[in-house]
């Protein structure tokens, strides 16, 4: 695997791919055509050099990924509105009158803040409160920290399992798989074709799902060491330390995305196991959408020329051998592993 610097995330019936400041959203419209939009976003860490320092850049890169992700999601949703002719409610009309063109940005900010607060409550505070029920018969602070972390992981798995029952989410997870497969295809020196992408792995070390898993594991290590007496101080510590934990997790994910050693692959394995919940094998039409997004923001041919000299000859040899351009999936399962904090590091030219 050779690092490419591109990343992205799945949206409604489509894919967002990001390369540096450029990102592209490709969506399969209801009529079957693929619509592609290209735009730019300069990350906070590039505008302010201090915020791009190690262990600081993680939380701001995550904010960048949320901003770009919400933009992409909003645009993809615009193709699937239930009733475009429906009259807006009085409240909607009032909001539009008061805020005008700023309304979309304000709503986006409100949704992001609400989502962040809910995530803190569900995945950081709730596990602590549940674990306290066991305090009467578990007297070891270390065991309590481990229990809290396990509860946090169980809640996350249950949440993913619950939302994955929705049909739209199932298809989004399929698009998520196509995003990973496209990046794995390129980063293993293969021509970006539907056949090669289909045979590539749907796991990747730079995935946002892996980031979340790393955050939960590192939080266990932090809270085994940092101990306070009262429940309120414990809650405050969980909230205050989020940027620190996110910063450390980001640095590990960034390092893992650039290295392919056995140790890195072993340490990345829990996150890649978790990707089994958020990625599903896509169909060829989804792969075509992912390829369209990649080609809009990334010159993969030039990348292969520089990183994998002779790739054209290898591709010709594969096709001549009657494999239809497909790669050996077993080889890629072990070496590869990729929403999306994902596009966070891509926005900084670092990861997916």
CSV table of C-alpha atoms in Angstrom, one decimal:
chain,number,residue,atom,x,y,z
A,1,UNK,CA,0.0,0.0,0.0
A,2,UNK,CA,1.3,3.5,-1.0
A,3,UNK,CA,-0.3,6.6,0.6
A,4,UNK,CA,-2.2,8.7,-1.9
A,5,UNK,CA,-3.6,11.5,0.3
A,6,UNK,CA,-7.2,11.2,-0.9
A,7,UNK,CA,-10.2,10.4,1.3
A,8,UNK,CA,-13.9,11.0,1.5
A,9,UNK,CA,-17.2,9.8,2.8
A,10,UNK,CA,-20.5,8.3,1.7
A,11,UNK,CA,-23.5,10.6,1.3
A,12,UNK,CA,-27.1,10.0,0.1
A,13,UNK,CA,-26.8,7.8,-3.0
A,14,UNK,CA,-23.3,9.1,-3.6
A,15,UNK,CA,-19.7,9.7,-2.6
A,16,UNK,CA,-17.7,12.7,-1.6
A,17,UNK,CA,-14.0,12.5,-2.3
A,18,UNK,CA,-11.4,15.1,-1.1
A,19,UNK,CA,-7.9,15.8,-2.2
A,20,UNK,CA,-6.2,18.7,-0.4
A,21,UNK,CA,-8.5,21.8,-0.8
A,22,UNK,CA,-10.6,20.3,-3.5
A,23,UNK,CA,-13.5,18.0,-3.0
A,24,UNK,CA,-16.0,16.5,-5.4
A,25,UNK,CA,-19.5,15.0,-4.7
A,26,UNK,CA,-20.9,12.4,-7.1
A,27,UNK,CA,-24.5,11.4,-6.8
A,28,UNK,CA,-26.6,8.8,-8.7
A,29,UNK,CA,-29.8,10.8,-9.4
A,30,UNK,CA,-33.3,9.2,-9.5
A,31,UNK,CA,-33.2,9.1,-13.3
A,32,UNK,CA,-30.0,7.0,-13.2
A,33,UNK,CA,-27.5,9.7,-14.3
A,34,UNK,CA,-24.5,10.7,-12.2
A,35,UNK,CA,-24.3,14.3,-11.2
A,36,UNK,CA,-20.9,15.6,-10.0
A,37,UNK,CA,-20.1,18.8,-8.2
A,38,UNK,CA,-16.6,20.1,-7.5
A,39,UNK,CA,-15.8,22.7,-4.8
A,40,UNK,CA,-13.0,23.9,-2.6
A,41,UNK,CA,-12.6,24.2,1.2
A,42,UNK,CA,-9.5,25.5,2.9
A,43,UNK,CA,-9.1,23.7,6.3
A,44,UNK,CA,-8.7,25.6,9.6
A,45,UNK,CA,-5.3,24.0,10.1
A,46,UNK,CA,-4.0,25.5,6.9
A,47,UNK,CA,-5.4,29.0,7.6
A,48,UNK,CA,-3.8,29.0,11.0
A,49,UNK,CA,-0.4,27.2,11.2
A,50,UNK,CA,-0.6,26.9,15.0
A,51,UNK,CA,-3.7,24.8,14.7
A,52,UNK,CA,-1.8,22.4,12.4
A,53,UNK,CA,0.7,21.4,15.0
A,54,UNK,CA,0.8,17.7,16.1
A,55,UNK,CA,-1.7,16.7,18.8
A,56,UNK,CA,-3.6,20.0,18.2
A,57,UNK,CA,-4.6,19.5,14.6
A,58,UNK,CA,-6.7,16.4,15.3
A,59,UNK,CA,-9.8,18.2,16.8
A,60,UNK,CA,-9.7,20.9,14.1
A,61,UNK,CA,-9.3,18.4,11.3
A,62,UNK,CA,-12.4,16.7,12.7
A,63,UNK,CA,-14.3,20.0,12.6
A,64,UNK,CA,-13.2,20.5,9.0
A,65,UNK,CA,-14.5,17.0,8.1
A,66,UNK,CA,-17.8,17.8,9.6
A,67,UNK,CA,-18.2,21.0,7.7
A,68,UNK,CA,-17.3,19.5,4.3
A,69,UNK,CA,-19.4,16.4,5.2
A,70,UNK,CA,-22.5,18.5,6.0
A,71,UNK,CA,-22.1,20.4,2.7
A,72,UNK,CA,-21.8,17.2,0.8
A,73,UNK,CA,-24.7,15.6,2.6
A,74,UNK,CA,-27.0,18.7,2.1
A,75,UNK,CA,-26.2,18.8,-1.6
A,76,UNK,CA,-26.8,15.0,-2.1
A,77,UNK,CA,-30.2,15.3,-0.2
A,78,UNK,CA,-31.4,18.0,-2.6
A,79,UNK,CA,-31.9,15.4,-5.4
A,80,UNK,CA,-34.3,13.3,-3.2
A,81,UNK,CA,-36.7,15.8,-1.7
A,82,UNK,CA,-40.1,14.2,-1.2
A,83,UNK,CA,-42.3,17.0,-2.5
A,84,UNK,CA,-40.6,20.0,-4.2
A,85,UNK,CA,-44.0,21.7,-4.8
A,86,UNK,CA,-45.0,21.5,-1.1
A,87,UNK,CA,-45.6,24.9,0.5
A,88,UNK,CA,-43.2,25.7,3.4
A,89,UNK,CA,-44.7,26.0,6.9
A,90,UNK,CA,-45.2,29.3,8.6
A,91,UNK,CA,-42.1,28.6,10.8
A,92,UNK,CA,-40.0,27.8,7.7
A,93,UNK,CA,-41.2,30.9,6.0
A,94,UNK,CA,-40.4,33.0,9.1
A,95,UNK,CA,-36.9,31.5,9.3
A,96,UNK,CA,-36.3,32.2,5.6
A,97,UNK,CA,-37.5,35.8,6.0
A,98,UNK,CA,-35.3,36.5,9.1
A,99,UNK,CA,-32.1,34.8,8.0
A,100,UNK,CA,-32.4,34.8,4.2
A,101,UNK,CA,-29.4,33.3,2.4
A,102,UNK,CA,-27.7,32.7,5.8
A,103,UNK,CA,-30.3,30.2,6.8
A,104,UNK,CA,-28.6,27.1,5.4
A,105,UNK,CA,-25.3,27.9,7.1
A,106,UNK,CA,-27.1,28.6,10.4
A,107,UNK,CA,-29.1,25.3,10.3
A,108,UNK,CA,-25.9,23.4,9.4
A,109,UNK,CA,-24.1,24.9,12.4
A,110,UNK,CA,-27.0,24.1,14.7
A,111,UNK,CA,-27.1,20.5,13.5
A,112,UNK,CA,-23.4,20.1,13.9
A,113,UNK,CA,-23.5,21.5,17.5
A,114,UNK,CA,-26.5,19.3,18.4
A,115,UNK,CA,-24.9,16.2,17.0
A,116,UNK,CA,-21.6,16.9,18.8
A,117,UNK,CA,-23.5,17.4,22.2
A,118,UNK,CA,-25.5,14.3,21.7
A,119,UNK,CA,-22.4,12.3,20.8
A,120,UNK,CA,-20.7,13.5,24.0
A,121,UNK,CA,-23.7,12.6,26.1
A,122,UNK,CA,-24.3,9.1,24.6
A,123,UNK,CA,-20.7,7.9,24.1
A,124,UNK,CA,-18.8,9.7,26.9
A,125,UNK,CA,-21.1,10.5,29.8
A,126,UNK,CA,-23.7,7.7,29.5
A,127,UNK,CA,-21.1,4.9,29.8
A,128,UNK,CA,-19.7,6.5,32.9
A,129,UNK,CA,-23.1,6.7,34.6
A,130,UNK,CA,-23.9,3.0,33.6
A,131,UNK,CA,-20.5,1.8,35.0
A,132,UNK,CA,-21.2,3.5,38.3
A,133,UNK,CA,-23.9,0.9,39.0
A,134,UNK,CA,-21.1,-1.6,39.4
A,135,UNK,CA,-19.1,0.5,41.8
A,136,UNK,CA,-20.6,-1.2,44.9
A,137,UNK,CA,-18.9,-4.5,44.0
A,138,UNK,CA,-16.0,-3.4,41.8
A,139,UNK,CA,-13.4,-1.5,43.9
A,140,UNK,CA,-10.6,-1.3,41.4
A,141,UNK,CA,-10.4,2.1,39.5
A,142,UNK,CA,-8.6,0.3,36.7
A,143,UNK,CA,-11.3,-2.3,36.3
A,144,UNK,CA,-13.9,0.5,36.4
A,145,UNK,CA,-12.1,2.4,33.6
A,146,UNK,CA,-12.0,-0.8,31.5
A,147,UNK,CA,-15.7,-1.5,32.2
A,148,UNK,CA,-16.6,2.0,31.2
A,149,UNK,CA,-14.7,1.7,27.9
A,150,UNK,CA,-16.3,-1.7,27.1
A,151,UNK,CA,-19.7,-0.2,27.8
A,152,UNK,CA,-18.8,2.7,25.4
A,153,UNK,CA,-17.9,0.2,22.7
A,154,UNK,CA,-21.0,-1.8,23.2
A,155,UNK,CA,-23.2,1.3,23.0
A,156,UNK,CA,-21.5,2.3,19.7
A,157,UNK,CA,-22.0,-1.2,18.2
A,158,UNK,CA,-25.6,-1.2,19.3
A,159,UNK,CA,-26.1,2.2,17.7
A,160,UNK,CA,-24.6,1.1,14.4
A,161,UNK,CA,-26.6,-2.1,14.4
A,162,UNK,CA,-29.8,-0.1,15.1
A,163,UNK,CA,-29.4,2.5,12.4
A,164,UNK,CA,-28.2,-0.1,9.8
A,165,UNK,CA,-31.7,-1.5,9.8
A,166,UNK,CA,-32.8,1.5,7.9
A,167,UNK,CA,-32.8,1.0,4.1
A,168,UNK,CA,-31.1,4.4,3.3
A,169,UNK,CA,-28.4,3.6,5.8
A,170,UNK,CA,-27.8,0.2,4.3
A,171,UNK,CA,-27.2,1.8,0.9
A,172,UNK,CA,-25.0,4.5,2.5
A,173,UNK,CA,-22.8,1.7,4.0
A,174,UNK,CA,-22.6,0.2,0.5
A,175,UNK,CA,-21.4,3.5,-0.9
A,176,UNK,CA,-19.0,3.7,2.0
A,177,UNK,CA,-17.6,0.3,0.9
A,178,UNK,CA,-17.2,1.6,-2.7
A,179,UNK,CA,-15.3,4.6,-1.4
A,180,UNK,CA,-12.8,2.4,0.4
A,181,UNK,CA,-12.5,0.0,-2.5
A,182,UNK,CA,-11.6,2.9,-4.9
A,183,UNK,CA,-8.9,4.2,-2.6
A,184,UNK,CA,-7.5,0.7,-2.0
A,185,UNK,CA,-7.4,0.0,-5.7
A,186,UNK,CA,-5.3,3.1,-6.4
A,187,UNK,CA,-3.0,2.7,-3.4
A,188,UNK,CA,-2.2,-0.8,-4.5
A,189,UNK,CA,-1.1,0.3,-7.9
A,190,UNK,CA,-4.1,-0.8,-9.9
A,191,UNK,CA,-5.9,0.9,-12.8
A,192,UNK,CA,-9.1,2.5,-11.6
A,193,UNK,CA,-11.7,0.3,-13.3
A,194,UNK,CA,-14.9,-1.2,-12.0
A,195,UNK,CA,-13.4,-4.7,-12.1
A,196,UNK,CA,-10.3,-3.7,-10.1
A,197,UNK,CA,-12.3,-1.7,-7.6
A,198,UNK,CA,-14.8,-4.5,-7.1
A,199,UNK,CA,-11.9,-7.0,-6.2
A,200,UNK,CA,-10.2,-4.6,-3.8
A,201,UNK,CA,-10.7,-4.6,0.0
A,202,UNK,CA,-13.5,-2.6,1.6
A,203,UNK,CA,-11.3,-2.0,4.7
A,204,UNK,CA,-8.9,0.9,5.0
A,205,UNK,CA,-6.8,2.1,8.0
A,206,UNK,CA,-7.7,5.8,7.5
A,207,UNK,CA,-11.5,5.3,7.9
A,208,UNK,CA,-13.5,7.4,10.3
A,209,UNK,CA,-14.9,4.3,11.9
A,210,UNK,CA,-11.3,3.3,12.8
A,211,UNK,CA,-10.9,6.8,14.3
A,212,UNK,CA,-13.9,6.4,16.5
A,213,UNK,CA,-12.6,2.9,17.7
A,214,UNK,CA,-9.2,4.3,18.4
A,215,UNK,CA,-10.7,7.2,20.4
A,216,UNK,CA,-12.6,4.7,22.6
A,217,UNK,CA,-9.5,2.5,23.2
A,218,UNK,CA,-7.3,5.5,24.0
A,219,UNK,CA,-10.0,6.9,26.3
A,220,UNK,CA,-9.7,3.7,28.4
A,221,UNK,CA,-6.0,4.3,28.8
A,222,UNK,CA,-6.5,7.9,29.7
A,223,UNK,CA,-9.2,7.2,32.3
A,224,UNK,CA,-7.2,4.4,33.9
A,225,UNK,CA,-4.5,7.0,34.8
A,226,UNK,CA,-6.6,10.2,35.4
A,227,UNK,CA,-8.8,9.7,38.5
A,228,UNK,CA,-11.0,12.1,40.3
A,229,UNK,CA,-13.3,11.6,43.3
A,230,UNK,CA,-16.7,13.0,42.6
A,231,UNK,CA,-19.1,12.0,39.8
A,232,UNK,CA,-19.3,15.6,38.6
A,233,UNK,CA,-15.6,15.9,38.2
A,234,UNK,CA,-15.6,12.6,36.4
A,235,UNK,CA,-18.2,13.9,33.9
A,236,UNK,CA,-16.2,17.2,33.4
A,237,UNK,CA,-13.0,15.2,32.9
A,238,UNK,CA,-14.7,13.1,30.1
A,239,UNK,CA,-15.7,16.3,28.3
A,240,UNK,CA,-12.6,18.3,28.9
A,241,UNK,CA,-10.3,15.5,27.7
A,242,UNK,CA,-12.1,14.9,24.4
A,243,UNK,CA,-9.8,17.3,22.4
A,244,UNK,CA,-6.7,15.6,24.0
A,245,UNK,CA,-8.0,12.1,23.2
A,246,UNK,CA,-9.0,13.1,19.7
A,247,UNK,CA,-5.6,14.7,19.1
A,248,UNK,CA,-3.7,11.5,20.1
A,249,UNK,CA,-6.1,9.3,18.1
A,250,UNK,CA,-5.7,11.5,15.1
A,251,UNK,CA,-1.9,11.2,15.2
A,252,UNK,CA,-2.0,7.4,15.4
A,253,UNK,CA,-4.5,7.2,12.5
A,254,UNK,CA,-2.3,9.6,10.5
A,255,UNK,CA,0.8,7.5,11.2
A,256,UNK,CA,-1.0,4.2,10.4
A,257,UNK,CA,-2.3,5.7,7.1
A,258,UNK,CA,1.3,6.3,6.0
A,259,UNK,CA,2.9,3.1,7.1
A,260,UNK,CA,2.2,-0.6,6.3
A,261,UNK,CA,4.3,-2.5,8.8
A,262,UNK,CA,3.1,-5.6,10.7
A,263,UNK,CA,2.9,-3.7,14.0
A,264,UNK,CA,0.9,-0.9,12.5
A,265,UNK,CA,-1.5,-3.4,10.9
A,266,UNK,CA,-1.9,-5.3,14.1
A,267,UNK,CA,-2.7,-2.1,16.1
A,268,UNK,CA,-5.1,-1.0,13.3
A,269,UNK,CA,-7.0,-4.3,13.3
A,270,UNK,CA,-9.6,-3.4,16.0
A,271,UNK,CA,-10.7,-0.4,13.9
A,272,UNK,CA,-10.8,-2.4,10.7
A,273,UNK,CA,-12.9,-5.1,12.4
A,274,UNK,CA,-15.3,-2.3,13.4
A,275,UNK,CA,-15.6,-1.3,9.7
A,276,UNK,CA,-17.5,-4.5,9.2
A,277,UNK,CA,-20.4,-2.7,10.7
A,278,UNK,CA,-20.2,0.4,8.5
A,279,UNK,CA,-19.1,-0.9,5.1
A,280,UNK,CA,-20.9,-3.3,2.8
A,281,UNK,CA,-20.0,-4.7,-0.6
A,282,UNK,CA,-21.3,-2.2,-3.2
A,283,UNK,CA,-22.8,-3.0,-6.6
A,284,UNK,CA,-21.1,-1.8,-9.9
A,285,UNK,CA,-23.4,1.3,-10.2
A,286,UNK,CA,-22.1,2.5,-6.8
A,287,UNK,CA,-18.5,1.8,-7.8
A,288,UNK,CA,-19.1,4.0,-11.0
A,289,UNK,CA,-20.2,6.8,-8.7
A,290,UNK,CA,-17.1,6.5,-6.6
A,291,UNK,CA,-14.8,6.5,-9.6
A,292,UNK,CA,-16.5,9.6,-11.0
A,293,UNK,CA,-15.8,11.4,-7.7
A,294,UNK,CA,-12.2,10.3,-7.6
A,295,UNK,CA,-11.5,11.3,-11.2
A,296,UNK,CA,-12.9,14.8,-10.6
A,297,UNK,CA,-10.3,15.7,-7.9
A,298,UNK,CA,-7.4,13.3,-8.3
A,299,UNK,CA,-5.1,12.5,-11.2
A,300,UNK,CA,-4.8,8.8,-10.4
A,301,UNK,CA,-2.9,8.0,-13.6
A,302,UNK,CA,-0.1,10.5,-12.7
A,303,UNK,CA,-0.1,9.1,-9.2
A,304,UNK,CA,0.4,5.6,-10.5
A,305,UNK,CA,3.1,6.7,-12.9
A,306,UNK,CA,5.1,8.3,-10.0
A,307,UNK,CA,4.4,5.7,-7.3
A,308,UNK,CA,4.0,2.4,-9.3
A,309,UNK,CA,6.3,2.6,-12.4
A,310,UNK,CA,5.2,0.0,-14.9
A,311,UNK,CA,1.6,-0.2,-13.7
A,312,UNK,CA,0.3,0.0,-17.3
A,313,UNK,CA,2.3,-3.1,-18.3
A,314,UNK,CA,1.0,-4.9,-15.2
A,315,UNK,CA,-2.6,-4.0,-16.0
A,316,UNK,CA,-2.1,-5.2,-19.5
A,317,UNK,CA,-0.7,-8.4,-18.2
A,318,UNK,CA,-3.6,-9.0,-15.8
A,319,UNK,CA,-6.1,-8.3,-18.5
A,320,UNK,CA,-4.3,-10.5,-20.9
A,321,UNK,CA,-4.3,-13.3,-18.4
A,322,UNK,CA,-8.1,-13.4,-18.5
A,323,UNK,CA,-8.8,-12.1,-15.0
A,324,UNK,CA,-10.8,-9.1,-16.4
A,325,UNK,CA,-8.5,-6.6,-14.6
A,326,UNK,CA,-9.4,-7.9,-11.2
A,327,UNK,CA,-6.9,-8.1,-8.5
A,328,UNK,CA,-6.4,-10.9,-6.0
A,329,UNK,CA,-8.6,-9.9,-3.1
A,330,UNK,CA,-6.9,-12.1,-0.6
A,331,UNK,CA,-3.7,-10.1,-1.1
A,332,UNK,CA,-5.4,-6.8,-0.4
A,333,UNK,CA,-7.4,-8.0,2.6
A,334,UNK,CA,-4.2,-8.3,4.6
A,335,UNK,CA,-2.3,-5.2,3.4
A,336,UNK,CA,-5.2,-2.8,3.0
A,337,UNK,CA,-7.4,-1.5,5.5
A,338,UNK,CA,-9.0,2.4,4.8
A,339,UNK,CA,-16.3,8.4,5.9
A,340,UNK,CA,-14.6,9.8,6.9
A,341,UNK,CA,-12.7,11.3,10.3
A,342,UNK,CA,-12.1,10.5,7.5
A,343,UNK,CA,-11.9,13.0,5.0
A,344,UNK,CA,-10.4,15.0,7.8
A,345,UNK,CA,-6.9,14.0,7.0
A,346,UNK,CA,-7.6,14.1,3.3
A,347,UNK,CA,-8.4,17.8,3.7
A,348,UNK,CA,-5.0,18.2,5.2
A,349,UNK,CA,-3.4,16.1,2.5
A,350,UNK,CA,-3.0,13.3,4.9
A,351,UNK,CA,-5.8,10.7,5.0
A,352,UNK,CA,-9.2,9.5,4.4
